[in-house]
């Protein structure tokens, strides 16, 4: 009998953080400068903090309570799917081993009996493959739904948070990929994370 590909918990439980990202767009910051106007006259242009900011999405996804709860739910679902498949596979392997033992010892009552059991094993094998595919598709769908919930929650919370901040453009920064260099005064990650967690209500039970 051919081997089966296990639904690996490590693969199924890929952190929600791998598939989720926030996308903002906006303009780059503009540096203030000091210019000399006229003979002996100069006007100093003071440095001004522009109404822009950025958020480190990686930090939000790691430390936001809702993100951690959803990720833990996905891990539990992956483990449950793995356990279901392993149980079915263990039973199938036991039947396959028994068939091989009888075949080697010529213990079947007739060739027809051997053929019938072989067909039953092939049917069980096909059912296991279908179960594996079904569990994988279900998990992917659950992961997509989880990512959507997390994204929508963060976006709605960001809009509410910005009502008191008055920022015109907020960039996302993932693994320092979008913003190569910036002044720390534009980083509002800590403030936004504190806002998110202060408005989060812990789940009392996982939604079925």
mmCIF file of N, CA, C and O in Angstrom, residues 83-186:
data_model
loop_
_atom_site.group_PDB
_atom_site.id
_atom_site.type_symbol
_atom_site.label_atom_id
_atom_site.label_comp_id
_atom_site.label_asym_id
_atom_site.label_seq_id
_atom_site.Cartn_x
_atom_site.Cartn_y
_atom_site.Cartn_z
ATOM 1 N N UNK A 83 -5.172 14.514 14.451
ATOM 2 C CA UNK A 83 -5.544 13.371 15.276
ATOM 3 C C UNK A 83 -6.584 12.500 14.576
ATOM 4 O O UNK A 83 -6.513 11.258 14.624
ATOM 5 N N UNK A 84 -7.552 13.144 13.914
ATOM 6 C CA UNK A 84 -8.586 12.392 13.184
ATOM 7 C C UNK A 84 -7.976 11.558 12.074
ATOM 8 O O UNK A 84 -8.284 10.364 11.923
ATOM 9 N N UNK A 85 -7.089 12.175 11.304
ATOM 10 C CA UNK A 85 -6.457 11.463 10.202
ATOM 11 C C UNK A 85 -5.553 10.343 10.717
ATOM 12 O O UNK A 85 -5.548 9.237 10.167
ATOM 13 N N UNK A 86 -4.798 10.616 11.760
ATOM 14 C CA UNK A 86 -3.887 9.600 12.306
ATOM 15 C C UNK A 86 -4.643 8.374 12.808
ATOM 16 O O UNK A 86 -4.192 7.238 12.645
ATOM 17 N N UNK A 87 -5.809 8.604 13.423
ATOM 18 C CA UNK A 87 -6.616 7.499 13.937
ATOM 19 C C UNK A 87 -7.101 6.613 12.789
ATOM 20 O O UNK A 87 -7.037 5.377 12.864
ATOM 21 N N UNK A 88 -7.607 7.230 11.735
ATOM 22 C CA UNK A 88 -8.078 6.467 10.577
ATOM 23 C C UNK A 88 -6.911 5.738 9.895
ATOM 24 O O UNK A 88 -7.061 4.594 9.452
ATOM 25 N N UNK A 89 -5.782 6.411 9.808
ATOM 26 C CA UNK A 89 -4.625 5.821 9.135
ATOM 27 C C UNK A 89 -4.077 4.628 9.918
ATOM 28 O O UNK A 89 -3.691 3.612 9.330
ATOM 29 N N UNK A 90 -4.080 4.739 11.233
ATOM 30 C CA UNK A 90 -3.593 3.639 12.069
ATOM 31 C C UNK A 90 -4.449 2.392 11.877
ATOM 32 O O UNK A 90 -3.933 1.266 11.780
ATOM 33 N N UNK A 91 -5.766 2.578 11.827
ATOM 34 C CA UNK A 91 -6.677 1.462 11.613
ATOM 35 C C UNK A 91 -6.453 0.833 10.236
ATOM 36 O O UNK A 91 -6.441 -0.403 10.091
ATOM 37 N N UNK A 92 -6.259 1.685 9.228
ATOM 38 C CA UNK A 92 -6.036 1.180 7.869
ATOM 39 C C UNK A 92 -4.737 0.387 7.794
ATOM 40 O O UNK A 92 -4.680 -0.684 7.165
ATOM 41 N N UNK A 93 -3.692 0.885 8.416
ATOM 42 C CA UNK A 93 -2.395 0.207 8.370
ATOM 43 C C UNK A 93 -2.465 -1.156 9.046
ATOM 44 O O UNK A 93 -1.810 -2.119 8.608
ATOM 45 N N UNK A 94 -3.253 -1.256 10.104
ATOM 46 C CA UNK A 94 -3.415 -2.542 10.784
ATOM 47 C C UNK A 94 -4.112 -3.542 9.866
ATOM 48 O O UNK A 94 -3.709 -4.721 9.786
ATOM 49 N N UNK A 95 -5.141 -3.096 9.158
ATOM 50 C CA UNK A 95 -5.848 -3.978 8.224
ATOM 51 C C UNK A 95 -4.949 -4.380 7.069
ATOM 52 O O UNK A 95 -4.980 -5.537 6.606
ATOM 53 N N UNK A 96 -4.153 -3.427 6.571
ATOM 54 C CA UNK A 96 -3.244 -3.731 5.462
ATOM 55 C C UNK A 96 -2.189 -4.745 5.893
ATOM 56 O O UNK A 96 -1.835 -5.660 5.125
ATOM 57 N N UNK A 97 -1.681 -4.615 7.109
ATOM 58 C CA UNK A 97 -0.679 -5.558 7.610
ATOM 59 C C UNK A 97 -1.274 -6.955 7.758
ATOM 60 O O UNK A 97 -0.622 -7.973 7.450
ATOM 61 N N UNK A 98 -2.506 -7.029 8.232
ATOM 62 C CA UNK A 98 -3.181 -8.316 8.367
ATOM 63 C C UNK A 98 -3.404 -8.961 7.008
ATOM 64 O O UNK A 98 -3.262 -10.190 6.849
ATOM 65 N N UNK A 99 -3.742 -8.154 6.018
ATOM 66 C CA UNK A 99 -3.926 -8.692 4.669
ATOM 67 C C UNK A 99 -2.616 -9.264 4.130
ATOM 68 O O UNK A 99 -2.598 -10.352 3.542
ATOM 69 N N UNK A 100 -1.523 -8.525 4.335
ATOM 70 C CA UNK A 100 -0.228 -8.994 3.866
ATOM 71 C C UNK A 100 0.165 -10.301 4.557
ATOM 72 O O UNK A 100 0.724 -11.226 3.934
ATOM 73 N N UNK A 101 -0.127 -10.419 5.853
ATOM 74 C CA UNK A 101 0.202 -11.643 6.589
ATOM 75 C C UNK A 101 -0.557 -12.838 6.034
ATOM 76 O O UNK A 101 0.020 -13.917 5.821
ATOM 77 N N UNK A 102 -1.863 -12.639 5.775
ATOM 78 C CA UNK A 102 -2.667 -13.743 5.232
ATOM 79 C C UNK A 102 -2.205 -14.121 3.837
ATOM 80 O O UNK A 102 -2.177 -15.302 3.474
ATOM 81 N N UNK A 103 -1.861 -13.097 3.042
ATOM 82 C CA UNK A 103 -1.428 -13.384 1.676
ATOM 83 C C UNK A 103 -0.136 -14.196 1.672
ATOM 84 O O UNK A 103 0.020 -15.136 0.882
ATOM 85 N N UNK A 104 0.798 -13.852 2.540
ATOM 86 C CA UNK A 104 2.067 -14.571 2.608
ATOM 87 C C UNK A 104 1.888 -16.004 3.113
ATOM 88 O O UNK A 104 2.593 -16.910 2.694
ATOM 89 N N UNK A 105 0.917 -16.192 3.997
ATOM 90 C CA UNK A 105 0.674 -17.533 4.578
ATOM 91 C C UNK A 105 -0.398 -18.309 3.811
ATOM 92 O O UNK A 105 -0.774 -19.409 4.232
ATOM 93 N N UNK A 106 -0.876 -17.703 2.721
ATOM 94 C CA UNK A 106 -1.927 -18.339 1.920
ATOM 95 C C UNK A 106 -3.096 -18.761 2.809
ATOM 96 O O UNK A 106 -3.604 -19.882 2.732
ATOM 97 N N UNK A 107 -3.514 -17.835 3.647
ATOM 98 C CA UNK A 107 -4.545 -18.127 4.639
ATOM 99 C C UNK A 107 -5.953 -17.786 4.156
ATOM 100 O O UNK A 107 -6.924 -17.981 4.901
ATOM 101 N N UNK A 108 -6.095 -17.302 2.945
ATOM 102 C CA UNK A 108 -7.435 -16.986 2.442
ATOM 103 C C UNK A 108 -8.156 -18.262 2.024
ATOM 104 O O UNK A 108 -7.546 -19.203 1.508
ATOM 105 N N UNK A 109 -9.457 -18.283 2.244
ATOM 106 C CA UNK A 109 -10.239 -19.460 1.899
ATOM 107 C C UNK A 109 -10.286 -19.691 0.395
ATOM 108 O O UNK A 109 -10.377 -20.846 -0.051
ATOM 109 N N UNK A 110 -10.236 -18.597 -0.352
ATOM 110 C CA UNK A 110 -10.300 -18.712 -1.806
ATOM 111 C C UNK A 110 -9.689 -17.463 -2.431
ATOM 112 O O UNK A 110 -9.555 -16.417 -1.768
ATOM 113 N N UNK A 111 -9.309 -17.549 -3.719
ATOM 114 C CA UNK A 111 -8.796 -16.362 -4.417
ATOM 115 C C UNK A 111 -9.823 -15.231 -4.420
ATOM 116 O O UNK A 111 -9.455 -14.056 -4.363
ATOM 117 N N UNK A 112 -11.100 -15.608 -4.483
ATOM 118 C CA UNK A 112 -12.148 -14.598 -4.482
ATOM 119 C C UNK A 112 -12.165 -13.833 -3.158
ATOM 120 O O UNK A 112 -12.394 -12.625 -3.120
ATOM 121 N N UNK A 113 -11.954 -14.536 -2.053
ATOM 122 C CA UNK A 113 -11.929 -13.905 -0.733
ATOM 123 C C UNK A 113 -10.752 -12.936 -0.623
ATOM 124 O O UNK A 113 -10.885 -11.827 -0.082
ATOM 125 N N UNK A 114 -9.606 -13.327 -1.149
ATOM 126 C CA UNK A 114 -8.425 -12.457 -1.130
ATOM 127 C C UNK A 114 -8.671 -11.206 -1.962
ATOM 128 O O UNK A 114 -8.312 -10.087 -1.570
ATOM 129 N N UNK A 115 -9.292 -11.419 -3.127
ATOM 130 C CA UNK A 115 -9.557 -10.284 -4.008
ATOM 131 C C UNK A 115 -10.550 -9.309 -3.371
ATOM 132 O O UNK A 115 -10.415 -8.093 -3.505
ATOM 133 N N UNK A 116 -11.556 -9.843 -2.681
ATOM 134 C CA UNK A 116 -12.543 -8.990 -2.024
ATOM 135 C C UNK A 116 -11.896 -8.130 -0.939
ATOM 136 O O UNK A 116 -12.177 -6.935 -0.830
ATOM 137 N N UNK A 117 -11.036 -8.741 -0.151
ATOM 138 C CA UNK A 117 -10.366 -7.970 0.902
ATOM 139 C C UNK A 117 -9.411 -6.933 0.318
ATOM 140 O O UNK A 117 -9.259 -5.838 0.862
ATOM 141 N N UNK A 118 -8.770 -7.286 -0.793
ATOM 142 C CA UNK A 118 -7.884 -6.326 -1.453
ATOM 143 C C UNK A 118 -8.680 -5.112 -1.937
ATOM 144 O O UNK A 118 -8.256 -3.961 -1.780
ATOM 145 N N UNK A 119 -9.836 -5.375 -2.513
ATOM 146 C CA UNK A 119 -10.682 -4.279 -2.995
ATOM 147 C C UNK A 119 -11.172 -3.401 -1.840
ATOM 148 O O UNK A 119 -11.273 -2.176 -1.983
ATOM 149 N N UNK A 120 -11.483 -4.053 -0.713
ATOM 150 C CA UNK A 120 -11.916 -3.278 0.455
ATOM 151 C C UNK A 120 -10.804 -2.349 0.949
ATOM 152 O O UNK A 120 -11.061 -1.200 1.337
ATOM 153 N N UNK A 121 -9.577 -2.849 0.931
ATOM 154 C CA UNK A 121 -8.446 -2.033 1.351
ATOM 155 C C UNK A 121 -8.226 -0.856 0.397
ATOM 156 O O UNK A 121 -7.921 0.261 0.822
ATOM 157 N N UNK A 122 -8.374 -1.106 -0.886
ATOM 158 C CA UNK A 122 -8.207 -0.032 -1.869
ATOM 159 C C UNK A 122 -9.284 1.035 -1.686
ATOM 160 O O UNK A 122 -9.024 2.233 -1.827
ATOM 161 N N UNK A 123 -10.496 0.580 -1.328
ATOM 162 C CA UNK A 123 -11.581 1.524 -1.069
ATOM 163 C C UNK A 123 -11.272 2.359 0.173
ATOM 164 O O UNK A 123 -11.478 3.581 0.187
ATOM 165 N N UNK A 124 -10.770 1.717 1.221
ATOM 166 C CA UNK A 124 -10.399 2.430 2.439
ATOM 167 C C UNK A 124 -9.285 3.444 2.154
ATOM 168 O O UNK A 124 -9.272 4.547 2.700
ATOM 169 N N UNK A 125 -8.361 3.051 1.304
ATOM 170 C CA UNK A 125 -7.262 3.932 0.939
ATOM 171 C C UNK A 125 -7.778 5.185 0.240
ATOM 172 O O UNK A 125 -7.355 6.309 0.539
ATOM 173 N N UNK A 126 -8.702 4.993 -0.684
ATOM 174 C CA UNK A 126 -9.292 6.123 -1.404
ATOM 175 C C UNK A 126 -10.051 7.043 -0.448
ATOM 176 O O UNK A 126 -9.999 8.279 -0.576
ATOM 177 N N UNK A 127 -10.747 6.438 0.514
ATOM 178 C CA UNK A 127 -11.496 7.230 1.495
ATOM 179 C C UNK A 127 -10.557 8.065 2.364
ATOM 180 O O UNK A 127 -10.866 9.210 2.709
ATOM 181 N N UNK A 128 -9.412 7.498 2.727
ATOM 182 C CA UNK A 128 -8.433 8.230 3.521
ATOM 183 C C UNK A 128 -7.871 9.423 2.741
ATOM 184 O O UNK A 128 -7.680 10.508 3.286
ATOM 185 N N UNK A 129 -7.612 9.206 1.468
ATOM 186 C CA UNK A 129 -7.106 10.298 0.638
ATOM 187 C C UNK A 129 -8.137 11.421 0.527
ATOM 188 O O UNK A 129 -7.791 12.612 0.567
ATOM 189 N N UNK A 130 -9.410 11.036 0.377
ATOM 190 C CA UNK A 130 -10.477 12.027 0.312
ATOM 191 C C UNK A 130 -10.607 12.783 1.635
ATOM 192 O O UNK A 130 -10.831 13.998 1.647
ATOM 193 N N UNK A 131 -10.460 12.061 2.760
ATOM 194 C CA UNK A 131 -10.536 12.700 4.068
ATOM 195 C C UNK A 131 -9.395 13.696 4.243
ATOM 196 O O UNK A 131 -9.594 14.802 4.759
ATOM 197 N N UNK A 132 -8.214 13.307 3.817
ATOM 198 C CA UNK A 132 -7.058 14.190 3.927
ATOM 199 C C UNK A 132 -7.291 15.482 3.145
ATOM 200 O O UNK A 132 -7.032 16.581 3.635
ATOM 201 N N UNK A 133 -7.804 15.325 1.923
ATOM 202 C CA UNK A 133 -8.077 16.494 1.097
ATOM 203 C C UNK A 133 -9.167 17.366 1.713
ATOM 204 O O UNK A 133 -9.072 18.599 1.721
ATOM 205 N N UNK A 134 -10.210 16.726 2.251
ATOM 206 C CA UNK A 134 -11.321 17.451 2.867
ATOM 207 C C UNK A 134 -10.835 18.271 4.072
ATOM 208 O O UNK A 134 -11.181 19.450 4.215
ATOM 209 N N UNK A 135 -10.036 17.644 4.936
ATOM 210 C CA UNK A 135 -9.529 18.338 6.106
ATOM 211 C C UNK A 135 -8.620 19.505 5.719
ATOM 212 O O UNK A 135 -8.645 20.565 6.351
ATOM 213 N N UNK A 136 -7.839 19.301 4.684
ATOM 214 C CA UNK A 136 -6.936 20.358 4.230
ATOM 215 C C UNK A 136 -7.711 21.555 3.690
ATOM 216 O O UNK A 136 -7.407 22.713 4.016
ATOM 217 N N UNK A 137 -8.750 21.290 2.885
ATOM 218 C CA UNK A 137 -9.570 22.368 2.327
ATOM 219 C C UNK A 137 -10.306 23.111 3.434
ATOM 220 O O UNK A 137 -10.386 24.348 3.424
ATOM 221 N N UNK A 138 -10.858 22.356 4.382
ATOM 222 C CA UNK A 138 -11.582 22.977 5.497
ATOM 223 C C UNK A 138 -10.658 23.880 6.309
ATOM 224 O O UNK A 138 -11.048 24.986 6.706
ATOM 225 N N UNK A 139 -9.442 23.414 6.542
ATOM 226 C CA UNK A 139 -8.508 24.216 7.313
ATOM 227 C C UNK A 139 -8.136 25.498 6.576
ATOM 228 O O UNK A 139 -8.069 26.580 7.172
ATOM 229 N N UNK A 140 -7.898 25.397 5.285
ATOM 230 C CA UNK A 140 -7.557 26.576 4.495
ATOM 231 C C UNK A 140 -8.694 27.595 4.525
ATOM 232 O O UNK A 140 -8.456 28.807 4.601
ATOM 233 N N UNK A 141 -9.938 27.109 4.445
ATOM 234 C CA UNK A 141 -11.085 28.003 4.494
ATOM 235 C C UNK A 141 -11.190 28.672 5.861
ATOM 236 O O UNK A 141 -11.463 29.886 5.957
ATOM 237 N N UNK A 142 -10.983 27.900 6.919
ATOM 238 C CA UNK A 142 -11.018 28.463 8.272
ATOM 239 C C UNK A 142 -9.920 29.502 8.458
ATOM 240 O O UNK A 142 -10.129 30.532 9.100
ATOM 241 N N UNK A 143 -8.767 29.240 7.886
ATOM 242 C CA UNK A 143 -7.656 30.176 8.002
ATOM 243 C C UNK A 143 -7.962 31.473 7.260
ATOM 244 O O UNK A 143 -7.667 32.566 7.753
ATOM 245 N N UNK A 144 -8.587 31.358 6.102
ATOM 246 C CA UNK A 144 -8.971 32.543 5.340
ATOM 247 C C UNK A 144 -9.984 33.372 6.116
ATOM 248 O O UNK A 144 -9.870 34.607 6.177
ATOM 249 N N UNK A 145 -10.970 32.708 6.707
ATOM 250 C CA UNK A 145 -11.978 33.408 7.497
ATOM 251 C C UNK A 145 -11.348 34.083 8.720
ATOM 252 O O UNK A 145 -11.709 35.211 9.075
ATOM 253 N N UNK A 146 -10.412 33.401 9.349
ATOM 254 C CA UNK A 146 -9.728 33.964 10.510
ATOM 255 C C UNK A 146 -8.930 35.206 10.126
ATOM 256 O O UNK A 146 -8.963 36.220 10.823
ATOM 257 N N UNK A 147 -8.223 35.130 9.018
ATOM 258 C CA UNK A 147 -7.444 36.277 8.551
ATOM 259 C C UNK A 147 -8.342 37.464 8.238
ATOM 260 O O UNK A 147 -7.985 38.620 8.503
ATOM 261 N N UNK A 148 -9.513 37.177 7.671
ATOM 262 C CA UNK A 148 -10.452 38.249 7.331
ATOM 263 C C UNK A 148 -10.969 38.931 8.595
ATOM 264 O O UNK A 148 -11.053 40.162 8.660
ATOM 265 N N UNK A 149 -11.300 38.133 9.607
ATOM 266 C CA UNK A 149 -11.766 38.693 10.882
ATOM 267 C C UNK A 149 -10.688 39.576 11.494
ATOM 268 O O UNK A 149 -10.958 40.702 11.942
ATOM 269 N N UNK A 150 -9.463 39.096 11.499
ATOM 270 C CA UNK A 150 -8.359 39.851 12.093
ATOM 271 C C UNK A 150 -8.102 41.146 11.328
ATOM 272 O O UNK A 150 -7.951 42.216 11.925
ATOM 273 N N UNK A 151 -8.077 41.056 10.016
ATOM 274 C CA UNK A 151 -7.836 42.246 9.192
ATOM 275 C C UNK A 151 -8.932 43.289 9.382
ATOM 276 O O UNK A 151 -8.640 44.474 9.605
ATOM 277 N N UNK A 152 -10.183 42.848 9.312
ATOM 278 C CA UNK A 152 -11.297 43.792 9.437
ATOM 279 C C UNK A 152 -11.326 44.444 10.820
ATOM 280 O O UNK A 152 -11.634 45.636 10.944
ATOM 281 N N UNK A 153 -11.007 43.655 11.845
ATOM 282 C CA UNK A 153 -10.998 44.199 13.204
ATOM 283 C C UNK A 153 -9.909 45.255 13.347
ATOM 284 O O UNK A 153 -10.152 46.342 13.896
ATOM 285 N N UNK A 154 -8.733 44.964 12.855
ATOM 286 C CA UNK A 154 -7.630 45.920 12.965
ATOM 287 C C UNK A 154 -7.938 47.194 12.181
ATOM 288 O O UNK A 154 -7.677 48.310 12.657
ATOM 289 N N UNK A 155 -8.504 47.056 11.008
ATOM 290 C CA UNK A 155 -8.803 48.227 10.192
ATOM 291 C C UNK A 155 -9.865 49.102 10.850
ATOM 292 O O UNK A 155 -9.755 50.332 10.862
ATOM 293 N N UNK A 156 -10.893 48.486 11.413
ATOM 294 C CA UNK A 156 -11.942 49.271 12.067
ATOM 295 C C UNK A 156 -11.410 49.938 13.333
ATOM 296 O O UNK A 156 -11.747 51.087 13.639
ATOM 297 N N UNK A 157 -10.561 49.221 14.071
ATOM 298 C CA UNK A 157 -9.961 49.791 15.266
ATOM 299 C C UNK A 157 -8.997 50.927 14.916
ATOM 300 O O UNK A 157 -8.893 51.913 15.653
ATOM 301 N N UNK A 158 -8.319 50.786 13.795
ATOM 302 C CA UNK A 158 -7.394 51.837 13.369
ATOM 303 C C UNK A 158 -8.149 53.118 13.041
ATOM 304 O O UNK A 158 -7.704 54.225 13.378
ATOM 305 N N UNK A 159 -9.298 52.979 12.382
ATOM 306 C CA UNK A 159 -10.109 54.149 12.046
ATOM 307 C C UNK A 159 -10.585 54.854 13.310
ATOM 308 O O UNK A 159 -10.549 56.088 13.398
ATOM 309 N N UNK A 160 -11.014 54.087 14.307
ATOM 310 C CA UNK A 160 -11.463 54.678 15.571
ATOM 311 C C UNK A 160 -10.298 55.323 16.316
ATOM 312 O O UNK A 160 -10.426 56.416 16.878
ATOM 313 N N UNK A 161 -9.161 54.641 16.309
ATOM 314 C CA UNK A 161 -7.955 55.145 16.970
ATOM 315 C C UNK A 161 -7.514 56.485 16.365
ATOM 316 O O UNK A 161 -7.121 57.410 17.080
ATOM 317 N N UNK A 162 -7.617 56.600 15.049
ATOM 318 C CA UNK A 162 -7.128 57.798 14.372
ATOM 319 C C UNK A 162 -8.040 59.011 14.554
ATOM 320 O O UNK A 162 -7.650 60.137 14.244
ATOM 321 N N UNK A 163 -9.234 58.795 15.061
ATOM 322 C CA UNK A 163 -10.117 59.937 15.312
ATOM 323 C C UNK A 163 -9.514 60.889 16.335
ATOM 324 O O UNK A 163 -9.776 62.098 16.294
ATOM 325 N N UNK A 164 -8.744 60.342 17.249
ATOM 326 C CA UNK A 164 -8.099 61.186 18.258
ATOM 327 C C UNK A 164 -6.683 61.593 17.840
ATOM 328 O O UNK A 164 -6.096 62.489 18.444
ATOM 329 N N UNK A 165 -6.149 60.932 16.809
ATOM 330 C CA UNK A 165 -4.790 61.225 16.382
ATOM 331 C C UNK A 165 -4.733 62.256 15.255
ATOM 332 O O UNK A 165 -3.830 63.072 15.175
ATOM 333 N N UNK A 166 -5.724 62.208 14.356
ATOM 334 C CA UNK A 166 -5.761 63.150 13.248
ATOM 335 C C UNK A 166 -4.664 62.950 12.224
ATOM 336 O O UNK A 166 -4.203 63.904 11.577
ATOM 337 N N UNK A 167 -4.239 61.703 12.041
ATOM 338 C CA UNK A 167 -3.184 61.398 11.068
ATOM 339 C C UNK A 167 -3.806 61.260 9.681
ATOM 340 O O UNK A 167 -4.845 60.639 9.511
ATOM 341 N N UNK A 168 -3.153 61.843 8.685
ATOM 342 C CA UNK A 168 -3.711 61.813 7.328
ATOM 343 C C UNK A 168 -3.304 60.570 6.554
ATOM 344 O O UNK A 168 -4.067 60.056 5.741
ATOM 345 N N UNK A 169 -2.101 60.069 6.787
ATOM 346 C CA UNK A 169 -1.621 58.877 6.081
ATOM 347 C C UNK A 169 -0.923 57.959 7.080
ATOM 348 O O UNK A 169 -0.061 58.403 7.838
ATOM 349 N N UNK A 170 -1.308 56.681 7.082
ATOM 350 C CA UNK A 170 -0.673 55.692 7.947
ATOM 351 C C UNK A 170 -0.138 54.560 7.074
ATOM 352 O O UNK A 170 -0.896 53.917 6.353
ATOM 353 N N UNK A 171 1.156 54.348 7.151
ATOM 354 C CA UNK A 171 1.794 53.288 6.373
ATOM 355 C C UNK A 171 1.878 52.003 7.188
ATOM 356 O O UNK A 171 1.899 52.036 8.418
ATOM 357 N N UNK A 172 1.964 50.877 6.484
ATOM 358 C CA UNK A 172 2.258 49.612 7.150
ATOM 359 C C UNK A 172 3.728 49.298 6.901
ATOM 360 O O UNK A 172 4.283 49.605 5.850
ATOM 361 N N UNK A 173 4.357 48.688 7.872
ATOM 362 C CA UNK A 173 5.759 48.307 7.737
ATOM 363 C C UNK A 173 5.906 46.873 8.196
ATOM 364 O O UNK A 173 5.712 46.569 9.367
ATOM 365 N N UNK A 174 6.211 45.980 7.268
ATOM 366 C CA UNK A 174 6.352 44.569 7.576
ATOM 367 C C UNK A 174 7.786 44.145 7.348
ATOM 368 O O UNK A 174 8.307 44.227 6.243
ATOM 369 N N UNK A 175 8.440 43.721 8.418
ATOM 370 C CA UNK A 175 9.846 43.294 8.367
ATOM 371 C C UNK A 175 10.729 44.363 7.726
ATOM 372 O O UNK A 175 11.652 44.067 6.973
ATOM 373 N N UNK A 176 10.417 45.623 8.027
ATOM 374 C CA UNK A 176 11.173 46.762 7.510
ATOM 375 C C UNK A 176 11.258 46.761 5.986
ATOM 376 O O UNK A 176 12.212 47.264 5.401
ATOM 377 N N UNK A 177 10.242 46.206 5.357
ATOM 378 C CA UNK A 177 10.258 46.080 3.903
ATOM 379 C C UNK A 177 9.694 47.312 3.211
ATOM 380 O O UNK A 177 10.089 47.641 2.104
ATOM 381 N N UNK A 178 8.751 47.999 3.851
ATOM 382 C CA UNK A 178 8.097 49.133 3.205
ATOM 383 C C UNK A 178 8.743 50.464 3.548
ATOM 384 O O UNK A 178 8.740 51.390 2.735
ATOM 385 N N UNK A 179 9.269 50.575 4.754
ATOM 386 C CA UNK A 179 9.905 51.819 5.187
ATOM 387 C C UNK A 179 11.351 51.522 5.551
ATOM 388 O O UNK A 179 11.630 50.858 6.546
ATOM 389 N N UNK A 180 12.268 52.011 4.752
ATOM 390 C CA UNK A 180 13.674 51.705 4.960
ATOM 391 C C UNK A 180 14.305 52.575 6.042
ATOM 392 O O UNK A 180 15.187 52.132 6.772
ATOM 393 N N UNK A 181 13.861 53.827 6.143
ATOM 394 C CA UNK A 181 14.437 54.733 7.118
ATOM 395 C C UNK A 181 13.396 55.770 7.511
ATOM 396 O O UNK A 181 12.712 56.323 6.648
ATOM 397 N N UNK A 182 13.280 56.014 8.803
ATOM 398 C CA UNK A 182 12.310 57.003 9.260
ATOM 399 C C UNK A 182 12.650 57.426 10.678
ATOM 400 O O UNK A 182 13.357 56.715 11.397
ATOM 401 N N UNK A 183 12.131 58.565 11.066
ATOM 402 C CA UNK A 183 12.296 59.042 12.430
ATOM 403 C C UNK A 183 11.312 58.289 13.328
ATOM 404 O O UNK A 183 10.179 58.022 12.945
ATOM 405 N N UNK A 184 11.760 57.923 14.518
ATOM 406 C CA UNK A 184 10.928 57.155 15.438
ATOM 407 C C UNK A 184 9.640 57.890 15.836
ATOM 408 O O UNK A 184 8.676 57.263 16.274
ATOM 409 N N UNK A 185 9.639 59.225 15.673
ATOM 410 C CA UNK A 185 8.438 59.957 16.070
ATOM 411 C C UNK A 185 7.247 59.612 15.191
ATOM 412 O O UNK A 185 6.097 59.903 15.537
ATOM 413 N N UNK A 186 7.497 58.987 14.032
ATOM 414 C CA UNK A 186 6.404 58.597 13.140
ATOM 415 C C UNK A 186 5.896 57.183 13.431
ATOM 416 O O UNK A 186 4.927 56.737 12.822
#
